[in-house]
Short mmCIF file of C-alpha atoms and ligand atoms in Angstrom, two decimals:
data_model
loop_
_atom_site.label_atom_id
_atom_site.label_comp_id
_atom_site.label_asym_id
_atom_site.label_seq_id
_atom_site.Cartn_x
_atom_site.Cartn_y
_atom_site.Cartn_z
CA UNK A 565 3.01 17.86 15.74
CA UNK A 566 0.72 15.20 16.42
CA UNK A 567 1.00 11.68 14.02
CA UNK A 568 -2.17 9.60 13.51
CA UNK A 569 -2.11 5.92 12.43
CA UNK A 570 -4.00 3.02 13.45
CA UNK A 571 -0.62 0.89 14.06
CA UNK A 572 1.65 2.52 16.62
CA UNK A 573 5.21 2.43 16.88
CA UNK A 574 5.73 0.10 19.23
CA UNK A 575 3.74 -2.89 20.56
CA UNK A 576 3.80 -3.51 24.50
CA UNK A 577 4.25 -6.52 26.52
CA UNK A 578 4.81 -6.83 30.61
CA UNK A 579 8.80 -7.53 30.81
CA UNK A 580 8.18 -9.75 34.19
CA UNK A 581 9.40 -7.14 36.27
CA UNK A 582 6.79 -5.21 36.58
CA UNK A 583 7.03 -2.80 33.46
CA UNK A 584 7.01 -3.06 29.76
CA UNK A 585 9.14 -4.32 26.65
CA UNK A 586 8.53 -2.38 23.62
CA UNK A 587 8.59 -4.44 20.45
CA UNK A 588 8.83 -2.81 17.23
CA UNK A 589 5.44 -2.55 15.00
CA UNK A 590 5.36 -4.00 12.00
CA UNK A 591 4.72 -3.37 8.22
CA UNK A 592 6.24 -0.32 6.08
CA UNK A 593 4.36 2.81 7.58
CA UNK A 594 5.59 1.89 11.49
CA UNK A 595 9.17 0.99 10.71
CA UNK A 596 9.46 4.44 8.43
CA UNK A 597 7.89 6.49 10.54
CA UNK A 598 9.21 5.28 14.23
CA UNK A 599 13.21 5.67 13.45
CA UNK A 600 11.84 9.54 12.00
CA UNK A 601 10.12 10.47 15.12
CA UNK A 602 12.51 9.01 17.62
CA UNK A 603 13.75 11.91 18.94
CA UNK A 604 10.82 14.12 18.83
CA UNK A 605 9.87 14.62 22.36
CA UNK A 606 7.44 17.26 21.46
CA UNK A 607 5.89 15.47 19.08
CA UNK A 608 2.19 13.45 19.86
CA UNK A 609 1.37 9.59 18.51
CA UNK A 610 -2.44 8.49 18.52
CA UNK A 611 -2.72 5.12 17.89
CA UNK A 612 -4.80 1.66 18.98
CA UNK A 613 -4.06 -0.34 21.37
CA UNK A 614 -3.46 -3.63 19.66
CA UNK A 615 -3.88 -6.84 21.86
CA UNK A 616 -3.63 -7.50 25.78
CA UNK A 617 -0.22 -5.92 26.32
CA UNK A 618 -1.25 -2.09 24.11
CA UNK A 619 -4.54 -2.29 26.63
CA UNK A 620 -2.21 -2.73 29.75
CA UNK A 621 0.10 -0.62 28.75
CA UNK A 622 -2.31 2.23 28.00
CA UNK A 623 -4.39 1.23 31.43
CA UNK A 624 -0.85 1.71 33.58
CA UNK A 625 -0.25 5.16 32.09
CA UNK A 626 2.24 3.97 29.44
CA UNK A 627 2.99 7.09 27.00
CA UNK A 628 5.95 6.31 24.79
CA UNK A 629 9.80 5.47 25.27
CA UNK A 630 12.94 8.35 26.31
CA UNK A 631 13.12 10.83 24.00
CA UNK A 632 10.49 9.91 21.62
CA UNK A 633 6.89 10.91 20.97
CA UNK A 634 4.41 11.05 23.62
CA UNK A 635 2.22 8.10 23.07
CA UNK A 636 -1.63 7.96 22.82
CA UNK A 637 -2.93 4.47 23.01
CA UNK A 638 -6.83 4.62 22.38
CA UNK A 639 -8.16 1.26 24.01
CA UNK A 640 -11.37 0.40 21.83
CA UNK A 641 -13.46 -1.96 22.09
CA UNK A 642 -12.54 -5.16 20.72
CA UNK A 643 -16.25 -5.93 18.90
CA UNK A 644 -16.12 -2.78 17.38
CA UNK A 645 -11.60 -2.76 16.57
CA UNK A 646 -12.75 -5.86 14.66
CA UNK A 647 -15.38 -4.31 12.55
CA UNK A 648 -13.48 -1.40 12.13
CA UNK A 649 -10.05 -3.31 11.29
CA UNK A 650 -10.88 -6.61 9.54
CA UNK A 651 -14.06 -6.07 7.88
CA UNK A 652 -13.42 -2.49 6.39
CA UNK A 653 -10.23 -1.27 6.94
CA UNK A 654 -8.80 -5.23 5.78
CA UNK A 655 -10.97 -6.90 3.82
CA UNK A 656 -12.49 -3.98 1.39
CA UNK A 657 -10.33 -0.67 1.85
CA UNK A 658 -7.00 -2.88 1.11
CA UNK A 659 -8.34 -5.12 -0.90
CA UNK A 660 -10.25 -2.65 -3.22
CA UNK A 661 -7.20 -0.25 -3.78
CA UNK A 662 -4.53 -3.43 -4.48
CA UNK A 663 -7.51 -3.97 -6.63
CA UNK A 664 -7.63 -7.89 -4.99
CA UNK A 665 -11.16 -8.49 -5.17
CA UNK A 666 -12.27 -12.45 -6.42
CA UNK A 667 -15.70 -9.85 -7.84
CA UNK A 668 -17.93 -12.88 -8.66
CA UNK A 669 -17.52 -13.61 -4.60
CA UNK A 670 -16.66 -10.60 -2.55
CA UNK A 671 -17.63 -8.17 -1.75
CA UNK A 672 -20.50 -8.52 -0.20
CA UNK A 673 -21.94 -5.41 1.13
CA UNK A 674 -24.87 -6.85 3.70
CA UNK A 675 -26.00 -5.71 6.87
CA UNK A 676 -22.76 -7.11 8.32
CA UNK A 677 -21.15 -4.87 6.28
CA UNK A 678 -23.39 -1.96 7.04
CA UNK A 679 -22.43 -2.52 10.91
CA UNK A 680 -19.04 -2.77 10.18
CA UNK A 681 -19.07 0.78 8.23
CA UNK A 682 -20.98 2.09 11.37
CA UNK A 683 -17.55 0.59 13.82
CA UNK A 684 -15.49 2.14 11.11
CA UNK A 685 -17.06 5.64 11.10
CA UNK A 686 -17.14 5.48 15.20
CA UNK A 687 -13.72 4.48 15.30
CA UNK A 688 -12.48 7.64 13.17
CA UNK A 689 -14.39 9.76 15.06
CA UNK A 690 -13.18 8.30 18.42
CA UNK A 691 -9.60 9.31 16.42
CA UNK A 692 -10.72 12.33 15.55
CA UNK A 693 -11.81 13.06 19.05
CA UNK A 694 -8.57 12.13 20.79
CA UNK A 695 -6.93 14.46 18.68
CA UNK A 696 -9.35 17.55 18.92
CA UNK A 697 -9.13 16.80 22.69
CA UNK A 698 -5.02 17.53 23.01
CA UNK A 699 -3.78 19.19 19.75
CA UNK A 700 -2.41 23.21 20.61
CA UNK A 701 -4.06 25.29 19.16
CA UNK A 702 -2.73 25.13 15.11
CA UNK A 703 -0.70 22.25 15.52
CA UNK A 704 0.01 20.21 12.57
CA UNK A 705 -1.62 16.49 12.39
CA UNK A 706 -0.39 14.07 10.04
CA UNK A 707 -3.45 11.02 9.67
CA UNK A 708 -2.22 8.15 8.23
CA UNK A 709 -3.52 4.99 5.37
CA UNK A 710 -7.20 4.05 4.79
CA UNK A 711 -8.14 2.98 8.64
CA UNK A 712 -8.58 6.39 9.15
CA UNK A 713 -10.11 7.76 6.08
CA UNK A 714 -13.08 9.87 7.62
CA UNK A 715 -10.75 11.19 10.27
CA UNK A 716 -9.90 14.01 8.37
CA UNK A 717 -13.28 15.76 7.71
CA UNK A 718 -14.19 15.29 11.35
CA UNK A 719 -11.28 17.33 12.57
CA UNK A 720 -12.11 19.89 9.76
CA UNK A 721 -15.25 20.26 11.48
CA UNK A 722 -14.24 20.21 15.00
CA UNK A 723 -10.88 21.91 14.83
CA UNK A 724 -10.81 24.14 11.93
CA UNK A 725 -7.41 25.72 13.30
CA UNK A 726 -5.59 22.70 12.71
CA UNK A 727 -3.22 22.47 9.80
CA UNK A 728 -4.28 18.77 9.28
CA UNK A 729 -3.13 16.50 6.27
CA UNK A 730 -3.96 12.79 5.37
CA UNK A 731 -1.14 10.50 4.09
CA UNK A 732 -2.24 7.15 1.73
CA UNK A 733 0.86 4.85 2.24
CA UNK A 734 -1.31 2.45 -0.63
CA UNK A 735 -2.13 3.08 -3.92
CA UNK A 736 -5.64 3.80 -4.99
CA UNK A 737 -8.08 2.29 -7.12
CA UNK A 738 -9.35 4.23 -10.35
CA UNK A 739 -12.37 5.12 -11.46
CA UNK A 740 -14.09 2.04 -12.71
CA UNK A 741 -12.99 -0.06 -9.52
CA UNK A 742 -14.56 2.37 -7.05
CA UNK A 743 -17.70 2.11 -8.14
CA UNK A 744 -17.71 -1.01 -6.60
CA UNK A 745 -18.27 0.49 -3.14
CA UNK A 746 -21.96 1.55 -2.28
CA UNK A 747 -22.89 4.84 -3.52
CA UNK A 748 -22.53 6.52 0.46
CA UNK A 749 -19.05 4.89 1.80
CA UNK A 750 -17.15 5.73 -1.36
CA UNK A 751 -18.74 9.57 -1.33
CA UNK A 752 -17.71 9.63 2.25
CA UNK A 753 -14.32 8.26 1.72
CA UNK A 754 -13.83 10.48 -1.04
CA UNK A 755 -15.32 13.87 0.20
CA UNK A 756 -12.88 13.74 3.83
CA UNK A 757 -9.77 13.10 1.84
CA UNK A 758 -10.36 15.49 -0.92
CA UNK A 759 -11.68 17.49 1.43
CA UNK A 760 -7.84 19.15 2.66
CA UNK A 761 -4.46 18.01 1.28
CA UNK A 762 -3.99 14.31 0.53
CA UNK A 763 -0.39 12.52 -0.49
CA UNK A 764 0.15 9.48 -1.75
CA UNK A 765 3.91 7.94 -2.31
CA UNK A 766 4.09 8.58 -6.08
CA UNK A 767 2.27 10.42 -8.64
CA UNK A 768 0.52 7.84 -10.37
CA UNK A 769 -1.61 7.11 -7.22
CA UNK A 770 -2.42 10.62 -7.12
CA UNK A 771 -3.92 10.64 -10.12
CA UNK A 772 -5.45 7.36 -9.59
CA UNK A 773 -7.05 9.13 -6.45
CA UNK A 774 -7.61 12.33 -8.31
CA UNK A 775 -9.44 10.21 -11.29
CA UNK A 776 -12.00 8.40 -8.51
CA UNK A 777 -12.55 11.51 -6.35
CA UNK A 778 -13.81 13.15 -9.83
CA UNK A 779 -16.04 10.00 -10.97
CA UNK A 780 -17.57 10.08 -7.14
CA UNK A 781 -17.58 13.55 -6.41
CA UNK A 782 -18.20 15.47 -9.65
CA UNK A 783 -15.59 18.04 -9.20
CA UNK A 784 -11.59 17.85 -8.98
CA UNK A 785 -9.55 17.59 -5.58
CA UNK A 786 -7.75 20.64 -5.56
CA UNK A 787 -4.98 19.15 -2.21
CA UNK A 788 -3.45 15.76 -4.31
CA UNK A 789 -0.01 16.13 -3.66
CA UNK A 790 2.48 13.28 -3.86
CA UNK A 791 5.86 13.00 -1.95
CA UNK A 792 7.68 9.75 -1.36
CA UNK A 793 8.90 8.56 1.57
CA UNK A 794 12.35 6.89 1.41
CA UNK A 795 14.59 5.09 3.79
CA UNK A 796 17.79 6.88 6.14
CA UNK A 797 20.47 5.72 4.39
CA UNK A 798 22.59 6.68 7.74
CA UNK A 799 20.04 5.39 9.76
CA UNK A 800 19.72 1.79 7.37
CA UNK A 801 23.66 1.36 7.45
CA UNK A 802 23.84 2.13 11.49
CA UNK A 803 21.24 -1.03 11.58
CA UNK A 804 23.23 -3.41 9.25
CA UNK A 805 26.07 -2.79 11.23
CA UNK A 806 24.31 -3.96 14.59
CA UNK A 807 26.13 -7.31 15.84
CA UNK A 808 22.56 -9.16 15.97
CA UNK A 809 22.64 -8.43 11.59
CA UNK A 810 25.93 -9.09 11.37
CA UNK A 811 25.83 -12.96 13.69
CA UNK A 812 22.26 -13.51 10.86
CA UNK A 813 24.64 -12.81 8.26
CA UNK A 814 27.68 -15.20 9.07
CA UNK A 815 25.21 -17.98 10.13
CA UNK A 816 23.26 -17.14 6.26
CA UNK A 817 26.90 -17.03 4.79
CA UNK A 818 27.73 -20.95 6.04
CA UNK A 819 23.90 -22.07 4.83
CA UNK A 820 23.88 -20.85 1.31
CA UNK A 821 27.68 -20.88 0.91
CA UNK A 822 29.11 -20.08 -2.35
CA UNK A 823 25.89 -20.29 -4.01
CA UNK A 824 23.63 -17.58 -5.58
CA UNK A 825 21.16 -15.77 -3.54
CA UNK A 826 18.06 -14.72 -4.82
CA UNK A 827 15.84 -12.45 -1.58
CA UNK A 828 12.67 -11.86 -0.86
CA UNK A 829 11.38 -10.14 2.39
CA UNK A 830 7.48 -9.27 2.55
CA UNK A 831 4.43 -10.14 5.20
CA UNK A 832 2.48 -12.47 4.03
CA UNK A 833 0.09 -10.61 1.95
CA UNK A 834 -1.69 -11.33 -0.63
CA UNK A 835 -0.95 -8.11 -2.86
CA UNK A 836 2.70 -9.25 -1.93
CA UNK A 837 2.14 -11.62 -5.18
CA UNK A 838 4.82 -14.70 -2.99
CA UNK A 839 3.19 -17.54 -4.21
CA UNK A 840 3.88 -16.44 -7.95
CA UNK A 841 7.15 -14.97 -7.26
CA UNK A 842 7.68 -19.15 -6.00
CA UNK A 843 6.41 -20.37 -9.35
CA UNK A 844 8.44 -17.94 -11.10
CA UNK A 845 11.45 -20.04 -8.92
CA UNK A 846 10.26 -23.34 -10.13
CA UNK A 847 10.03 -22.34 -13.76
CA UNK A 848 13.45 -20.95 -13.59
CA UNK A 849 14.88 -24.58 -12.41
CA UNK A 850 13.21 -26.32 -14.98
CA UNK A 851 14.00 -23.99 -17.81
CA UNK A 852 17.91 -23.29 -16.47
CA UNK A 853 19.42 -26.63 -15.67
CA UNK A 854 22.36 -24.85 -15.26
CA UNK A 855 21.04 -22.91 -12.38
CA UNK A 856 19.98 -26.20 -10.17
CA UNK A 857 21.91 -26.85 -7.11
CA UNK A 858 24.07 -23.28 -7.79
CA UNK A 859 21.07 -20.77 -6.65
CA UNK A 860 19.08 -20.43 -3.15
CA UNK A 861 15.89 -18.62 -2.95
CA UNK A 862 15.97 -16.94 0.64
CA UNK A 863 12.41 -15.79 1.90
CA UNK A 864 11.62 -13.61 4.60
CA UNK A 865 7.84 -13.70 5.24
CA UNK A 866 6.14 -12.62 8.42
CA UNK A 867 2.58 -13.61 9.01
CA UNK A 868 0.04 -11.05 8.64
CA UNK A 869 -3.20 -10.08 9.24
CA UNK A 870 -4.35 -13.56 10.42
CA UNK A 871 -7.46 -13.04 12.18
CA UNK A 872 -8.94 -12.29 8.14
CA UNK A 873 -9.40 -16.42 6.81
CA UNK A 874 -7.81 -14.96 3.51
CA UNK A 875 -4.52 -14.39 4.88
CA UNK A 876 -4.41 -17.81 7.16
CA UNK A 877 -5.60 -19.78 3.20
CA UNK A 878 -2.34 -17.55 1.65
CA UNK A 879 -0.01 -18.40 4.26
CA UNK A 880 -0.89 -22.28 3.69
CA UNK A 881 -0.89 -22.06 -0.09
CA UNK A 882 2.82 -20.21 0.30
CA UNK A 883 3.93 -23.12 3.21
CA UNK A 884 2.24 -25.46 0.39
CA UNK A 885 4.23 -24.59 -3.07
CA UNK A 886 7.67 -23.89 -1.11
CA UNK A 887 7.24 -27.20 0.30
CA UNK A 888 6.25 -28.42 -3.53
CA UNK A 889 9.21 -26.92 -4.79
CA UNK A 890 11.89 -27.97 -2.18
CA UNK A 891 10.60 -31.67 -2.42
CA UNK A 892 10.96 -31.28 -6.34
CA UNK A 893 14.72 -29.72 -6.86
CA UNK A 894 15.98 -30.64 -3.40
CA UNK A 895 19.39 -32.44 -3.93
CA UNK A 896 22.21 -33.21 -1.11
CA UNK A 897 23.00 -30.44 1.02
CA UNK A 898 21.38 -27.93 -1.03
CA UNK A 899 17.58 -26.75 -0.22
CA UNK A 900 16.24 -24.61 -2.95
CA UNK A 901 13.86 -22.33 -0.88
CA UNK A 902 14.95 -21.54 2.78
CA UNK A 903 11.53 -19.99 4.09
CA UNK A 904 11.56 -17.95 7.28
CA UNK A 905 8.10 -16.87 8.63
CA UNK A 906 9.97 -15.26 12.04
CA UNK A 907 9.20 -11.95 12.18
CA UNK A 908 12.76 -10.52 12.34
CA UNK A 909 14.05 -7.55 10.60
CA UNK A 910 17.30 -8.18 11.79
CA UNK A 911 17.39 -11.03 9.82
CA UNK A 912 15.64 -9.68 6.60
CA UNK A 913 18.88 -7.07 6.91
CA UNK A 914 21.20 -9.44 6.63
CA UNK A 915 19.71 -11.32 3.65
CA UNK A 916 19.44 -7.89 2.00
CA UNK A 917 23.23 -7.46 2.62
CA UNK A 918 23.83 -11.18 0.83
CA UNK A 919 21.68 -10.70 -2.15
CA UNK A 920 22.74 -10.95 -5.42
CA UNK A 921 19.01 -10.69 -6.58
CA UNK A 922 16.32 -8.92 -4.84
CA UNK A 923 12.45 -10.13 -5.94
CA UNK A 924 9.75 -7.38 -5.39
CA UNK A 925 6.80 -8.40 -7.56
CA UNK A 926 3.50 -6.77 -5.53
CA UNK A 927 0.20 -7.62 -7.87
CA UNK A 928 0.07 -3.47 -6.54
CA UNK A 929 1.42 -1.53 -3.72
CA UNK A 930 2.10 2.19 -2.43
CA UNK A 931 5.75 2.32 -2.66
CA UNK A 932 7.49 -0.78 -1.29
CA UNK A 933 10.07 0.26 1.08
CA UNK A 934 12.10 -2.92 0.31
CA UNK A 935 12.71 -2.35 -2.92
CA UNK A 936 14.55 1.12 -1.50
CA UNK A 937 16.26 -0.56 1.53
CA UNK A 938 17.54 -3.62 0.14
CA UNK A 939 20.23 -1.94 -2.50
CA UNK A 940 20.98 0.49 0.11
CA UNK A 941 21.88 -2.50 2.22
CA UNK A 942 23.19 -4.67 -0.26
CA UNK A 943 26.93 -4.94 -0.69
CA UNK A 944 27.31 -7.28 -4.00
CA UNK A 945 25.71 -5.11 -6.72
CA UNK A 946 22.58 -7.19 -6.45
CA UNK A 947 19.97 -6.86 -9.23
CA UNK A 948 16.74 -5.62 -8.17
CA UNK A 949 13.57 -7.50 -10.30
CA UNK A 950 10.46 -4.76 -9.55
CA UNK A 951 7.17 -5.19 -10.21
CA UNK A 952 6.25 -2.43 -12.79
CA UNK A 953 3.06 -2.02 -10.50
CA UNK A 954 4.54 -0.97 -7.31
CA UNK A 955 5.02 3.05 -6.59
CA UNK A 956 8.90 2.16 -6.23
CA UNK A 957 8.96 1.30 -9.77
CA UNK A 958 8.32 4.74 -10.69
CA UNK A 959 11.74 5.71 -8.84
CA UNK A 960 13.40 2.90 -9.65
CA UNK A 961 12.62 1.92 -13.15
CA UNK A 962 16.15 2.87 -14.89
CA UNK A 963 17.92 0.59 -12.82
CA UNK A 964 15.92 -2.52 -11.97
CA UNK A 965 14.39 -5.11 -14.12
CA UNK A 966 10.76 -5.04 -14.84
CA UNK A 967 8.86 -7.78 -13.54
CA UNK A 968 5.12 -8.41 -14.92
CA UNK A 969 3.58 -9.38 -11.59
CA UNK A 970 1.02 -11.80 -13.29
CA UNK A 971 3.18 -13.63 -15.88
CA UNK A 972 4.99 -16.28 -14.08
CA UNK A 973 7.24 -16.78 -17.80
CA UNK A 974 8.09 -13.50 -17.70
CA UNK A 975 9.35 -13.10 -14.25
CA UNK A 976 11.36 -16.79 -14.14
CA UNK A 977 13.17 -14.79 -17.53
CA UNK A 978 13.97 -11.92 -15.15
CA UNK A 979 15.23 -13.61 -12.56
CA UNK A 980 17.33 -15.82 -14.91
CA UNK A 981 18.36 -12.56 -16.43
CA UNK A 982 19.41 -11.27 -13.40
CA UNK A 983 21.66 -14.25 -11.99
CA UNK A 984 23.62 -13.94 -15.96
CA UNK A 985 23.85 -10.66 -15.95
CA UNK A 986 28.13 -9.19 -16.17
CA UNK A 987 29.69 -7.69 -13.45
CA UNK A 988 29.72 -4.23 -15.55
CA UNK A 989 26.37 -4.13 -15.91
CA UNK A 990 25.10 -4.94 -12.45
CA UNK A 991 27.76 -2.82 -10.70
CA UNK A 992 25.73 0.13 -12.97
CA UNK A 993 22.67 -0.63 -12.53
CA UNK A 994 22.67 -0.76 -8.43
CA UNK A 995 24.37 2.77 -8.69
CA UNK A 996 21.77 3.72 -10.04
CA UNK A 997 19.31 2.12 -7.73
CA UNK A 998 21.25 3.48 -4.34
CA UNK A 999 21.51 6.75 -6.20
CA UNK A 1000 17.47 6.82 -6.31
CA UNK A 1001 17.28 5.28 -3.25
CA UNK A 1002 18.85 7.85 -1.20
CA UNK A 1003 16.66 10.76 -3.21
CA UNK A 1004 13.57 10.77 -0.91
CA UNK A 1005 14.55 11.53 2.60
CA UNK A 1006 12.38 10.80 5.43
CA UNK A 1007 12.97 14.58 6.33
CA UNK A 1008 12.21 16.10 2.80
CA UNK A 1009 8.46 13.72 3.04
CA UNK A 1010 7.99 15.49 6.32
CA UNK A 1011 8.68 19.13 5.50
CA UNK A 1012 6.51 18.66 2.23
CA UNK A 1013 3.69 17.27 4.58
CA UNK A 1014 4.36 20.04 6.96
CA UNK A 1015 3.96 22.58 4.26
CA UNK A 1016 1.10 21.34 2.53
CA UNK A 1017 -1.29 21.17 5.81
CA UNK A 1018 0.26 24.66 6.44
CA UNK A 1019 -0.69 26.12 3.23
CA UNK A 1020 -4.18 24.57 3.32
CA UNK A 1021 -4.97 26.14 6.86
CA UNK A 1022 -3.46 29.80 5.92
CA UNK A 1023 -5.97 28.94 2.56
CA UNK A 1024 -8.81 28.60 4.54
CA UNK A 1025 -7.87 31.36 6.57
CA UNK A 1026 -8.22 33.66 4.04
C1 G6P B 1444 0.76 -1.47 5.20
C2 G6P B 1444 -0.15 -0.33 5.61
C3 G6P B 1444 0.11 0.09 7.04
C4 G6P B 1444 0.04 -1.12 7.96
C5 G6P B 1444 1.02 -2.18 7.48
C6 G6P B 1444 0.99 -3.45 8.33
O1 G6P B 1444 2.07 -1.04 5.10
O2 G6P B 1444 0.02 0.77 4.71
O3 G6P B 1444 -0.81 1.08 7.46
O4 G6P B 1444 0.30 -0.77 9.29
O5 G6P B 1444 0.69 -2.52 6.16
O6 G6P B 1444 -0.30 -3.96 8.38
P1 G6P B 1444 -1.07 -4.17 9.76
O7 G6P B 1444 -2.46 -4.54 9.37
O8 G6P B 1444 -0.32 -5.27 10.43
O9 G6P B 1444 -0.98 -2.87 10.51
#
């Protein structure tokens, strides 16, 4: 089997003795799929090499930790990584299907853009090649999220004997909001992925992608398919239990101390929605006296993407209305907002354990593996407020409470509802969450990918 994804699992950097330390990748896709493929030595990872330490790594024959994949680090270019990465892969796939566009503004599609959609195309194909170059003959390849959107037609053409499938770990836009991308790129986009079997986490997404691929195409996509990728459970409760969680949790335990916990854990993203899940904060204090000094808001957000100015602006506009609100409510030893920007999942673990309410309130998103992981994690029945627009909320709906992502009112009321709500009632409810939770195994997601990119090859064969 051979995986495809612009991000790899790991990120390398010289350990001083002459080799390398392997950090952990970030973001949703990476941390789901790594723990999945750790033990598949015959399995194949192409990726990028991201940064000085991928590109020395790759250089000094680096291919992957014990046991685990073989790894495929494709150095390219940095002029070209950018165009490929920032301009289209960051700043219009993402932003068109989180639908995040400021339209009167952005985007602009100029010659800058038109170069950048040249990178883009000659970075799939340099995918595409890498994987035509070592795959067996029939081997299965799983291509990964919107970097790598045109990666799929080229291997159709090339390697018409592999059983290839694409995975969307985002939503997608619908019909109207597509035809915001010129005429060509959003036929392209929409001819290689409907061109073989396509997933997406959840079935509205599907649709959303089967609706646009209709509008651009004129015909239907015969391969939508959706299957959601959940968290290990057994793998998720071997990490809480590592000592370096459980030290973050007794040092969390003495700094919120007998006080409520309200958790957040996200990058810093702008279809994250953190700076109105902040105001939602505030408006709880001022509407719920009651709830002033007795409640601490404890955010876990990793920077992100900062080479794109949007993302650098968002982090400072979060830094800003934290800082806002802790200068407003602060009083003696209690600080209302404890924001973390280390990336540390160790430490997002152990707030998960603490929570009694867990804030996921994406303006849109593919699934949101947080929402799965935290009640899995969580050991105090803690009440999960979802945004109705992420793909989780389709899993999750009968236990959480819905949270409008755009009316601040709305979600300060949830959260208030969640910190009053009885014992009774949240001990149901996150039953019901970990029960849903635990319904999408990593291993089910595979075997359903497996199949589909099987069936579509012994289709073709026929
Ligand atoms: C999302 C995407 C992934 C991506 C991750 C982190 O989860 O679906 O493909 O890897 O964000 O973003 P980054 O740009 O840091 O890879």
């Amino acid at each position: 089997m051979i995986v495809v994804s612009h991000r790899g699992p790991y990120r390398f950097e010289p350990d001083g003795r002459g080799g390398w330390r392997a950090h952990r990748g970030a973001g949703g896709v990476v941390s789901a799929l790594a723990p999945l493929l750790a033990g598949r030595d015959d399995a194949t990872w192409v990726a990028a090499a991201l940064g000085e330490g991928d590109r020395a790594a790759a250089a000094a024959g680096m291919t992957g930790t014990d046991g685990g994949p073989t790894l495929r680090l494709l150095d390219i270019p940095t002029g070209l990584h950018r165009m490929h990465y920032d301009v289209v892969s960051n700043a219009t796939l993402w932003f068109l299907l989180h639908g995040l566009f400021d339209l009167p503004r952005r985007p602009r599609f100029d010659r800058r853009f038109r170069e950048a959609w040249e990178a883009y195309a000659a970075v799939n194909a340099a995918f595409a090649d890498a994987v035509a170059e070592v795959a067996a003959p029939g081997e299965e390849v799983l291509v990964h999220d919107y970097h790598l959107a045109l990666v799929p037609q080229r291997l159709r053409r090339q390697r018409p004997d592999l059983a290839v499938v694409h995975f969307m770990h985002t939503p997608f836009c619908d019909e109207h909001e597509i035809r915001v991308l010129p005429v060509d790129v959003a036929a392209s986009l929409c001819a290689s992925l409907a061109g073989g079997p396509v997933g997406f986490h959840t079935e509205r997404w599907a649709t959303a992608f089967g609706r646009a691929a209709r509008a651009v195409l004129g015909g239907p996509s015969p391969g939508v398919f959706h299957a959601t990728f959940g968290p290990d459970p057994v793998v998720l409760a071997a990490e809480v239990d590592r000592p370096e969680v459980r030290a973050h949790l007794a040092r969390l335990e003495e700094e919120v101390d007998d006080r409520r916990v309200i958790v957040r854990s996200d990058r810093i993203e702008l279809s994250k929605n953190i700076v109105r899940g902040f105001l939602a904060f505030d408006t709880l204090l001022e509407d719920h006296p009651e709830w002033r000094e007795r409640v601490t808001f404890v955010a876990m957000c990793n920077p992100s993407r900062e080479s794109l100015i949007d993302y650098v602006a968002y982090r400072q506009e979060v830094e800003a209305v934290v800082a806002r609100i802790n200068d407003r409510w602060r009083r003696g030893s209690w600080t209302p907002i404890l924001f973390d920007a280390r990336d540390d999942h160790a430490r997002s673990l152990a707030a998960f354990v603490r929570a009694d309410v867990l804030l996921v309130n994406p303006v849109r998103d593919g699934l949101n593996l947080v929402a799965l992981e935290g009640p899995l994690c969580n050991r105090r029945d803690a009440v999960l407020c979802l945004s109705r627009e992420a793909g989780a909320f389709e899993l999750l709906a009968d236990g959480a409470l819905e949270v409008h992502p755009f009316d601040v009112l709305q979600t300060a009321e949830a959260l208030a509802r969640a910190l009053d709500m009885t014992p009774g009632e949240r001990a149901s409810r996150a039953a019901r969450l970990r029960a849903a939770a635990r319904g999408h195994p990593p291993e089910s997601w595979l075997a359903a990918l497996v199949e589909r990119a099987r069936r579509a090859t012994r289709a073709r064969g026929r």
